Amino acid sequence: VRLSAVSRMTSSEVVTAEAKARIAEMVSKRFETITASGEVGAAPERSLRKVAVILRNLGKELRDGLLGEIQKKDSEMGEKVANLMVLWEDIAQMADRSLQEALRGIDSQKLALALNRADNAIKQKIKSNISERAAAAVDEETSLMSSPKKEDIKAAQEEIVKILREMNKKGELAFVEE
């Protein structure tokens, strides 16, 4: 069964609606098991992050339905799962068009602050998805910056992630298949 599952995962076939529904059902059961067994207390972020990534890769209608069911059972848990669908670290896996749309309205000062001490892959991904002029403005802002506080950097990153989460909620955010 494992070999069959792995071989299917590696094939380039399109996933059927029936398969997506079965995955959704399994995610729901897993979520119920996690909350019932108290496993969430042991490693809440990791378990919930796995569920969040699976949900984010489903179609919008199916994802929203499952997320709605989770929120009915436990609104706090549902909110955590929704927030874990998109994290700052996920920027490196986002499709260029989605990222370009998200970055369109962010000013260079905020972007420079968010990119301060960021992972090189994220810096490169963001800079490759803004205009040369915007990248130059970000570089200029970075050079003018004294050592910013970690809280300010986190706040700037969270502001960008908030925009990305909103796009994900609307079904406008796409990720590159790994």
PDB file of C-alpha atoms in Angstrom:
ATOM      1  CA  VAL A   1       0.000   0.000   0.000  1.00  0.00           C
ATOM      2  CA  ARG A   2       2.840   2.394   0.893  1.00  0.00           C
ATOM      3  CA  LEU A   3       4.662   1.685  -2.356  1.00  0.00           C
ATOM      4  CA  SER A   4       1.455   2.227  -4.285  1.00  0.00           C
ATOM      5  CA  ALA A   5       0.798   5.528  -2.488  1.00  0.00           C
ATOM      6  CA  VAL A   6       4.335   6.785  -3.086  1.00  0.00           C
ATOM      7  CA  SER A   7       4.303   5.778  -6.747  1.00  0.00           C
ATOM      8  CA  ARG A   8       0.999   7.578  -7.243  1.00  0.00           C
ATOM      9  CA  MET A   9       2.401  10.659  -5.520  1.00  0.00           C
ATOM     10  CA  THR A  10       5.365  10.700  -7.905  1.00  0.00           C
ATOM     11  CA  SER A  11       3.273  10.331 -11.060  1.00  0.00           C
ATOM     12  CA  SER A  12       2.163  13.435 -12.897  1.00  0.00           C
ATOM     13  CA  GLU A  13      -1.494  12.417 -12.926  1.00  0.00           C
ATOM     14  CA  VAL A  14      -4.150  14.920 -11.921  1.00  0.00           C
ATOM     15  CA  VAL A  15      -5.731  14.228  -8.543  1.00  0.00           C
ATOM     16  CA  THR A  16      -9.404  13.332  -8.887  1.00  0.00           C
ATOM     17  CA  ALA A  17     -12.156  15.027  -6.935  1.00  0.00           C
ATOM     18  CA  GLU A  18     -12.837  11.705  -5.194  1.00  0.00           C
ATOM     19  CA  ALA A  19      -9.225  11.474  -4.037  1.00  0.00           C
ATOM     20  CA  LYS A  20      -9.312  15.053  -2.758  1.00  0.00           C
ATOM     21  CA  ALA A  21     -12.506  14.276  -0.841  1.00  0.00           C
ATOM     22  CA  ARG A  22     -10.876  11.195   0.734  1.00  0.00           C
ATOM     23  CA  ILE A  23      -7.841  13.272   1.704  1.00  0.00           C
ATOM     24  CA  ALA A  24     -10.127  15.881   3.221  1.00  0.00           C
ATOM     25  CA  GLU A  25     -11.971  13.196   5.165  1.00  0.00           C
ATOM     26  CA  MET A  26      -8.673  11.775   6.440  1.00  0.00           C
ATOM     27  CA  VAL A  27      -7.488  15.243   7.482  1.00  0.00           C
ATOM     28  CA  SER A  28     -10.731  15.768   9.386  1.00  0.00           C
ATOM     29  CA  LYS A  29     -10.371  12.420  11.156  1.00  0.00           C
ATOM     30  CA  ARG A  30      -6.720  13.160  11.961  1.00  0.00           C
ATOM     31  CA  PHE A  31      -7.701  16.526  13.361  1.00  0.00           C
ATOM     32  CA  GLU A  32     -10.388  14.925  15.537  1.00  0.00           C
ATOM     33  CA  THR A  33      -7.855  12.353  16.770  1.00  0.00           C
ATOM     34  CA  ILE A  34      -5.337  15.081  17.587  1.00  0.00           C
ATOM     35  CA  THR A  35      -7.818  17.135  19.585  1.00  0.00           C
ATOM     36  CA  ALA A  36      -9.375  14.103  21.315  1.00  0.00           C
ATOM     37  CA  SER A  37      -6.063  12.532  22.338  1.00  0.00           C
ATOM     38  CA  GLY A  38      -4.524  15.756  23.543  1.00  0.00           C
ATOM     39  CA  GLU A  39      -1.677  15.333  21.058  1.00  0.00           C
ATOM     40  CA  VAL A  40      -2.000  19.038  20.336  1.00  0.00           C
ATOM     41  CA  GLY A  41      -0.511  19.768  23.741  1.00  0.00           C
ATOM     42  CA  ALA A  42       2.578  17.699  22.925  1.00  0.00           C
ATOM     43  CA  ALA A  43       3.585  19.402  19.681  1.00  0.00           C
ATOM     44  CA  PRO A  44       0.795  21.792  18.730  1.00  0.00           C
ATOM     45  CA  GLU A  45       2.600  23.873  16.147  1.00  0.00           C
ATOM     46  CA  ARG A  46       4.037  20.937  14.226  1.00  0.00           C
ATOM     47  CA  SER A  47       0.814  18.912  14.132  1.00  0.00           C
ATOM     48  CA  LEU A  48      -1.311  21.900  13.229  1.00  0.00           C
ATOM     49  CA  ARG A  49       1.208  23.101  10.630  1.00  0.00           C
ATOM     50  CA  LYS A  50       0.967  19.731   8.851  1.00  0.00           C
ATOM     51  CA  VAL A  51      -2.820  20.008   8.755  1.00  0.00           C
ATOM     52  CA  ALA A  52      -2.570  23.633   7.590  1.00  0.00           C
ATOM     53  CA  VAL A  53      -0.221  22.801   4.702  1.00  0.00           C
ATOM     54  CA  ILE A  54      -2.465  19.958   3.559  1.00  0.00           C
ATOM     55  CA  LEU A  55      -5.516  22.212   3.685  1.00  0.00           C
ATOM     56  CA  ARG A  56      -3.795  25.079   1.865  1.00  0.00           C
ATOM     57  CA  ASN A  57      -2.985  22.751  -1.037  1.00  0.00           C
ATOM     58  CA  LEU A  58      -6.613  21.683  -1.485  1.00  0.00           C
ATOM     59  CA  GLY A  59      -9.070  23.530  -3.688  1.00  0.00           C
ATOM     60  CA  LYS A  60     -10.586  26.683  -2.171  1.00  0.00           C
ATOM     61  CA  GLU A  61     -14.087  25.248  -1.763  1.00  0.00           C
ATOM     62  CA  LEU A  62     -12.896  22.037  -0.102  1.00  0.00           C
ATOM     63  CA  ARG A  63     -10.346  23.900   2.035  1.00  0.00           C
ATOM     64  CA  ASP A  64     -12.888  26.443   3.240  1.00  0.00           C
ATOM     65  CA  GLY A  65     -15.386  23.708   4.060  1.00  0.00           C
ATOM     66  CA  LEU A  66     -12.872  21.781   6.142  1.00  0.00           C
ATOM     67  CA  LEU A  67     -11.609  24.899   7.844  1.00  0.00           C
ATOM     68  CA  GLY A  68     -15.203  25.838   8.637  1.00  0.00           C
ATOM     69  CA  GLU A  69     -15.765  22.429  10.229  1.00  0.00           C
ATOM     70  CA  ILE A  70     -12.606  22.803  12.320  1.00  0.00           C
ATOM     71  CA  GLN A  71     -13.714  26.261  13.436  1.00  0.00           C
ATOM     72  CA  LYS A  72     -17.174  24.946  14.397  1.00  0.00           C
ATOM     73  CA  LYS A  73     -15.589  22.366  16.686  1.00  0.00           C
ATOM     74  CA  ASP A  74     -12.921  24.683  18.104  1.00  0.00           C
ATOM     75  CA  SER A  75     -12.761  28.285  16.917  1.00  0.00           C
ATOM     76  CA  GLU A  76      -9.350  28.939  18.479  1.00  0.00           C
ATOM     77  CA  MET A  77      -7.878  25.852  16.826  1.00  0.00           C
ATOM     78  CA  GLY A  78      -9.446  26.812  13.503  1.00  0.00           C
ATOM     79  CA  GLU A  79      -7.873  30.254  13.702  1.00  0.00           C
ATOM     80  CA  LYS A  80      -4.472  28.722  14.469  1.00  0.00           C
ATOM     81  CA  VAL A  81      -4.737  26.372  11.491  1.00  0.00           C
ATOM     82  CA  ALA A  82      -5.811  29.251   9.223  1.00  0.00           C
ATOM     83  CA  ASN A  83      -2.818  31.327  10.347  1.00  0.00           C
ATOM     84  CA  LEU A  84      -0.410  28.415   9.938  1.00  0.00           C
ATOM     85  CA  MET A  85      -1.413  27.993   6.293  1.00  0.00           C
ATOM     86  CA  VAL A  86       0.812  30.938   5.361  1.00  0.00           C
ATOM     87  CA  LEU A  87       3.990  31.797   7.234  1.00  0.00           C
ATOM     88  CA  TRP A  88       6.884  34.143   6.440  1.00  0.00           C
ATOM     89  CA  GLU A  89       9.036  31.112   5.621  1.00  0.00           C
ATOM     90  CA  ASP A  90       6.547  30.055   2.921  1.00  0.00           C
ATOM     91  CA  ILE A  91       7.428  33.025   0.714  1.00  0.00           C
ATOM     92  CA  ALA A  92      10.200  31.016  -0.950  1.00  0.00           C
ATOM     93  CA  GLN A  93       7.588  28.493  -2.205  1.00  0.00           C
ATOM     94  CA  MET A  94       5.065  31.030  -3.509  1.00  0.00           C
ATOM     95  CA  ALA A  95       4.299  31.399  -7.168  1.00  0.00           C
ATOM     96  CA  ASP A  96       5.815  34.549  -8.625  1.00  0.00           C
ATOM     97  CA  ARG A  97       2.536  36.059  -9.826  1.00  0.00           C
ATOM     98  CA  SER A  98       0.911  35.678  -6.407  1.00  0.00           C
ATOM     99  CA  LEU A  99       3.893  37.225  -4.677  1.00  0.00           C
ATOM    100  CA  GLN A 100       4.045  40.115  -7.147  1.00  0.00           C
ATOM    101  CA  GLU A 101       0.387  40.872  -6.483  1.00  0.00           C
ATOM    102  CA  ALA A 102       0.928  40.806  -2.716  1.00  0.00           C
ATOM    103  CA  LEU A 103       4.010  43.018  -2.797  1.00  0.00           C
ATOM    104  CA  ARG A 104       2.445  45.597  -5.091  1.00  0.00           C
ATOM    105  CA  GLY A 105       1.087  47.835  -2.326  1.00  0.00           C
ATOM    106  CA  ILE A 106       3.867  47.518   0.249  1.00  0.00           C
ATOM    107  CA  ASP A 107       6.146  50.530   0.657  1.00  0.00           C
ATOM    108  CA  SER A 108       9.917  50.136   0.371  1.00  0.00           C
ATOM    109  CA  GLN A 109      10.598  51.107   3.990  1.00  0.00           C
ATOM    110  CA  LYS A 110       8.313  48.362   5.325  1.00  0.00           C
ATOM    111  CA  LEU A 111       9.789  45.848   2.884  1.00  0.00           C
ATOM    112  CA  ALA A 112      13.365  46.806   3.805  1.00  0.00           C
ATOM    113  CA  LEU A 113      12.558  46.367   7.484  1.00  0.00           C
ATOM    114  CA  ALA A 114      10.913  42.968   6.878  1.00  0.00           C
ATOM    115  CA  LEU A 115      13.891  41.756   4.835  1.00  0.00           C
ATOM    116  CA  ASN A 116      16.394  42.814   7.501  1.00  0.00           C
ATOM    117  CA  ARG A 117      18.025  39.605   8.800  1.00  0.00           C
ATOM    118  CA  ALA A 118      15.725  37.503   6.579  1.00  0.00           C
ATOM    119  CA  ASP A 119      16.840  34.261   4.991  1.00  0.00           C
ATOM    120  CA  ASN A 120      18.691  34.787   1.683  1.00  0.00           C
ATOM    121  CA  ALA A 121      16.197  32.622  -0.226  1.00  0.00           C
ATOM    122  CA  ILE A 122      13.342  34.863   0.915  1.00  0.00           C
ATOM    123  CA  LYS A 123      15.299  38.058   0.156  1.00  0.00           C
ATOM    124  CA  GLN A 124      16.095  36.785  -3.326  1.00  0.00           C
ATOM    125  CA  LYS A 125      12.513  35.647  -3.967  1.00  0.00           C
ATOM    126  CA  ILE A 126      11.067  39.007  -2.945  1.00  0.00           C
ATOM    127  CA  LYS A 127      13.639  41.109  -4.803  1.00  0.00           C
ATOM    128  CA  SER A 128      13.153  39.062  -7.972  1.00  0.00           C
ATOM    129  CA  ASN A 129       9.416  39.773  -7.805  1.00  0.00           C
ATOM    130  CA  ILE A 130       9.535  43.551  -7.508  1.00  0.00           C
ATOM    131  CA  SER A 131      10.644  46.066 -10.103  1.00  0.00           C
ATOM    132  CA  GLU A 132      14.296  47.122 -10.354  1.00  0.00           C
ATOM    133  CA  ARG A 133      13.285  50.552  -9.125  1.00  0.00           C
ATOM    134  CA  ALA A 134      11.497  49.100  -6.097  1.00  0.00           C
ATOM    135  CA  ALA A 135      14.479  46.811  -5.358  1.00  0.00           C
ATOM    136  CA  ALA A 136      16.809  49.825  -5.505  1.00  0.00           C
ATOM    137  CA  ALA A 137      14.511  51.701  -3.112  1.00  0.00           C
ATOM    138  CA  VAL A 138      14.549  48.728  -0.724  1.00  0.00           C
ATOM    139  CA  ASP A 139      18.352  48.577  -0.896  1.00  0.00           C
ATOM    140  CA  GLU A 140      18.557  52.312  -0.201  1.00  0.00           C
ATOM    141  CA  GLU A 141      16.189  52.023   2.766  1.00  0.00           C
ATOM    142  CA  THR A 142      18.250  49.110   4.094  1.00  0.00           C
ATOM    143  CA  SER A 143      21.482  51.101   3.869  1.00  0.00           C
ATOM    144  CA  LEU A 144      19.905  54.030   5.742  1.00  0.00           C
ATOM    145  CA  MET A 145      18.596  51.791   8.505  1.00  0.00           C
ATOM    146  CA  SER A 146      20.395  51.596  11.800  1.00  0.00           C
ATOM    147  CA  SER A 147      20.040  48.309  13.662  1.00  0.00           C
ATOM    148  CA  PRO A 148      16.271  47.797  13.885  1.00  0.00           C
ATOM    149  CA  LYS A 149      14.646  46.036  16.816  1.00  0.00           C
ATOM    150  CA  LYS A 150      13.608  42.416  16.389  1.00  0.00           C
ATOM    151  CA  GLU A 151      10.037  43.368  17.307  1.00  0.00           C
ATOM    152  CA  ASP A 152       9.913  45.936  14.494  1.00  0.00           C
ATOM    153  CA  ILE A 153      11.242  43.409  11.995  1.00  0.00           C
ATOM    154  CA  LYS A 154       8.684  40.813  13.137  1.00  0.00           C
ATOM    155  CA  ALA A 155       5.890  43.395  12.918  1.00  0.00           C
ATOM    156  CA  ALA A 156       6.862  44.294   9.330  1.00  0.00           C
ATOM    157  CA  GLN A 157       7.045  40.621   8.362  1.00  0.00           C
ATOM    158  CA  GLU A 158       3.684  39.940  10.008  1.00  0.00           C
ATOM    159  CA  GLU A 159       2.117  42.812   8.065  1.00  0.00           C
ATOM    160  CA  ILE A 160       3.273  41.224   4.794  1.00  0.00           C
ATOM    161  CA  VAL A 161       2.118  37.771   5.931  1.00  0.00           C
ATOM    162  CA  LYS A 162      -1.274  39.249   6.815  1.00  0.00           C
ATOM    163  CA  ILE A 163      -1.671  40.388   3.191  1.00  0.00           C
ATOM    164  CA  LEU A 164      -0.609  36.932   1.977  1.00  0.00           C
ATOM    165  CA  ARG A 165      -3.090  35.237   4.320  1.00  0.00           C
ATOM    166  CA  GLU A 166      -5.872  37.458   3.042  1.00  0.00           C
ATOM    167  CA  MET A 167      -4.988  36.499  -0.537  1.00  0.00           C
ATOM    168  CA  ASN A 168      -4.938  32.825   0.479  1.00  0.00           C
ATOM    169  CA  LYS A 169      -8.369  33.202   2.063  1.00  0.00           C
ATOM    170  CA  LYS A 170      -9.692  34.559  -1.249  1.00  0.00           C
ATOM    171  CA  GLY A 171      -8.019  31.739  -3.176  1.00  0.00           C
ATOM    172  CA  GLU A 172      -5.609  34.150  -4.922  1.00  0.00           C
ATOM    173  CA  LEU A 173      -2.374  32.756  -3.497  1.00  0.00           C
ATOM    174  CA  ALA A 174      -0.573  29.978  -5.329  1.00  0.00           C
ATOM    175  CA  PHE A 175       2.399  27.889  -4.280  1.00  0.00           C
ATOM    176  CA  VAL A 176       5.017  26.239  -6.460  1.00  0.00           C
ATOM    177  CA  GLU A 177       4.674  22.463  -6.456  1.00  0.00           C
ATOM    178  CA  GLU A 178       7.721  20.807  -4.923  1.00  0.00           C
TER     179      GLU A 178
END
